[in-house]
Tab-separated table of C-alpha atoms in Angstrom:
chain	number	residue	atom	x	y	z
T	1	MET	CA	0.606	75.483	-13.675
T	2	LEU	CA	-2.593	76.552	-11.845
T	3	SER	CA	-2.345	78.943	-9.070
T	4	TRP	CA	-4.801	80.586	-6.514
T	5	ALA	CA	-3.639	82.980	-4.063
T	6	GLY	CA	-5.890	83.844	-1.033
T	7	LYS	CA	-5.430	86.179	1.883
T	8	LYS	CA	-3.404	83.570	3.907
T	9	ARG	CA	-2.851	80.632	1.672
T	10	GLU	CA	-1.388	79.956	-1.763
T	11	PHE	CA	-2.129	77.065	-3.691
T	12	THR	CA	-0.096	75.772	-6.719
T	13	LEU	CA	-0.834	72.639	-8.758
T	14	HIS	CA	1.691	71.397	-11.323
T	15	LEU	CA	-0.399	69.601	-13.812
T	16	PHE	CA	2.717	68.186	-15.550
T	17	SER	CA	6.368	68.985	-15.364
T	18	LEU	CA	8.336	69.385	-18.683
T	19	SER	CA	11.696	68.348	-17.544
T	20	PRO	CA	14.095	66.653	-20.032
T	21	THR	CA	13.385	63.317	-18.087
T	22	THR	CA	9.766	63.719	-18.297
T	23	ILE	CA	9.915	64.492	-22.115
T	24	GLN	CA	12.335	61.405	-22.586
T	25	GLY	CA	10.113	59.153	-20.854
T	26	PHE	CA	7.169	60.416	-22.860
T	27	LEU	CA	8.847	60.001	-26.008
T	28	LYS	CA	10.078	56.544	-25.328
T	29	SER	CA	6.734	55.321	-24.031
T	30	TRP	CA	5.128	56.718	-27.077
T	31	GLY	CA	7.583	55.043	-29.441
T	32	MET	CA	7.203	51.763	-27.744
T	33	ILE	CA	3.451	51.751	-28.152
T	34	LEU	CA	3.726	52.954	-31.683
T	35	VAL	CA	6.116	50.245	-32.417
T	36	SER	CA	4.322	47.420	-30.638
T	37	GLU	CA	0.691	48.277	-31.606
T	38	ILE	CA	0.840	49.168	-35.120
T	39	GLY	CA	0.695	45.861	-37.215
T	40	ASP	CA	-0.799	44.069	-34.238
T	41	LYS	CA	-3.757	41.799	-34.611
T	42	THR	CA	-5.746	44.118	-32.576
T	43	PHE	CA	-4.886	47.001	-35.115
T	44	PHE	CA	-6.193	44.889	-37.867
T	45	ILE	CA	-9.370	43.586	-36.131
T	46	ALA	CA	-10.269	47.416	-35.125
T	47	LEU	CA	-9.800	48.306	-38.808
T	48	LEU	CA	-12.045	45.460	-39.961
T	49	LEU	CA	-14.582	46.572	-37.329
T	50	ALA	CA	-14.525	50.225	-38.446
T	51	LEU	CA	-15.439	48.977	-41.842
T	52	GLN	CA	-18.531	47.259	-40.818
T	53	GLN	CA	-19.680	49.143	-37.632
T	54	PRO	CA	-20.003	52.791	-36.759
T	55	LYS	CA	-16.648	54.191	-36.437
T	56	GLU	CA	-17.259	56.255	-33.363
T	57	LEU	CA	-18.326	53.072	-31.442
T	58	VAL	CA	-15.422	51.160	-32.623
T	59	PHE	CA	-12.966	54.001	-31.603
T	60	ALA	CA	-14.724	54.307	-28.260
T	61	GLY	CA	-14.432	50.463	-27.647
T	62	THR	CA	-10.762	50.226	-28.729
T	63	PHE	CA	-9.629	53.569	-26.918
T	64	GLY	CA	-11.443	52.281	-23.645
T	65	ALA	CA	-9.927	48.790	-23.870
T	66	LEU	CA	-6.442	50.434	-24.294
T	67	ALA	CA	-7.131	52.890	-21.260
T	68	ILE	CA	-8.026	49.846	-19.195
T	69	MET	CA	-4.972	47.681	-20.193
T	70	THR	CA	-2.739	50.756	-19.565
T	71	LEU	CA	-4.093	51.169	-16.200
T	72	ILE	CA	-3.644	47.530	-15.363
T	73	SER	CA	-0.070	47.604	-16.653
T	74	VAL	CA	0.748	50.820	-14.476
T	75	GLY	CA	-0.813	49.337	-11.347
T	76	LEU	CA	1.017	46.005	-11.904
T	77	GLY	CA	4.380	47.821	-12.720
T	78	LEU	CA	3.965	49.996	-9.535
T	79	ALA	CA	3.145	46.928	-7.386
T	80	LEU	CA	6.143	44.867	-8.772
T	81	HIS	CA	8.343	47.871	-8.326
T	82	GLU	CA	7.370	48.139	-4.669
T	83	LEU	CA	7.721	44.143	-4.276
T	84	ASP	CA	11.342	44.535	-5.816
T	85	ALA	CA	12.586	45.692	-2.389
T	86	PHE	CA	11.680	42.463	-0.808
T	87	LEU	CA	12.908	40.041	-3.486
T	88	PRO	CA	16.501	38.732	-3.155
T	89	ALA	CA	19.002	39.394	-5.959
T	90	LEU	CA	20.422	36.552	-8.091
T	91	PRO	CA	24.275	36.038	-8.000
T	92	GLY	CA	25.978	38.912	-9.775
T	93	GLY	CA	23.487	41.422	-8.532
T	94	VAL	CA	20.681	40.655	-11.025
T	95	PRO	CA	17.355	41.410	-9.503
T	96	LEU	CA	15.144	38.511	-9.329
T	97	ASP	CA	12.147	40.083	-10.944
T	98	ASP	CA	14.494	41.257	-14.123
T	99	ALA	CA	15.448	37.376	-14.407
T	100	LEU	CA	11.679	36.513	-14.273
T	101	ALA	CA	10.846	39.111	-16.903
T	102	VAL	CA	13.518	37.741	-19.101
T	103	ALA	CA	12.326	34.012	-18.665
T	104	LEU	CA	8.628	35.126	-19.419
T	105	LEU	CA	9.836	36.978	-22.460
T	106	LEU	CA	11.795	33.906	-23.726
T	107	PHE	CA	8.939	31.774	-22.970
T	108	PHE	CA	6.329	33.615	-24.796
T	109	GLY	CA	8.771	34.186	-27.708
T	110	VAL	CA	9.231	30.515	-28.027
T	111	GLN	CA	5.643	29.878	-27.897
T	112	THR	CA	4.849	32.341	-30.536
T	113	LEU	CA	7.611	30.779	-32.829
T	114	ARG	CA	6.162	27.315	-32.393
T	115	GLY	CA	2.774	28.586	-33.090
T	116	ALA	CA	3.873	30.138	-36.290
T	117	GLY	CA	5.752	26.958	-37.413
T	118	ALA	CA	2.597	24.983	-36.694
T	119	ALA	CA	0.574	27.337	-38.659
T	120	ASP	CA	2.963	27.147	-41.557
T	121	ALA	CA	2.655	23.304	-41.654
T	122	ARG	CA	-1.091	23.557	-41.492
T	123	GLY	CA	-1.075	26.010	-44.458
T	124	ALA	CA	1.187	23.721	-46.373
T	125	GLU	CA	-1.186	20.789	-45.681
T	126	GLU	CA	-4.240	22.963	-46.732
T	127	ARG	CA	-2.610	23.994	-49.992
T	128	GLU	CA	-1.728	20.550	-50.885
T	129	GLU	CA	-5.320	19.355	-50.255
T	130	ALA	CA	-6.754	22.230	-52.248
T	131	ALA	CA	-4.373	21.433	-55.245
T	132	GLU	CA	-5.703	17.874	-55.324
């Protein structure tokens, strides 16, 4: 906390609050990022780049990209949270944006599984051709 007291004014700036809710939110966010980013293709690409390029440059690029994507995600999250008040709820009280999020998750999950299946089939064909 920063404080400044003048003759007639008192200014207090709370840089961050360490309430249990804040700590819990921080730990959940950190854990989610750790689980989703370690082992991601981006992680391996950054590793390969760091082996070939100056490490400081690779770090600056990957950190900058993560910062920009975080800002975009937070901005979209805030905008959609405000939009939530105007969207109707589905039967059963399920918010429309939650249903859309589930639908998108399922769509991209199925697309990823299809892509993995196609990659396995292509890999088997390439192994057969290499064996001949």
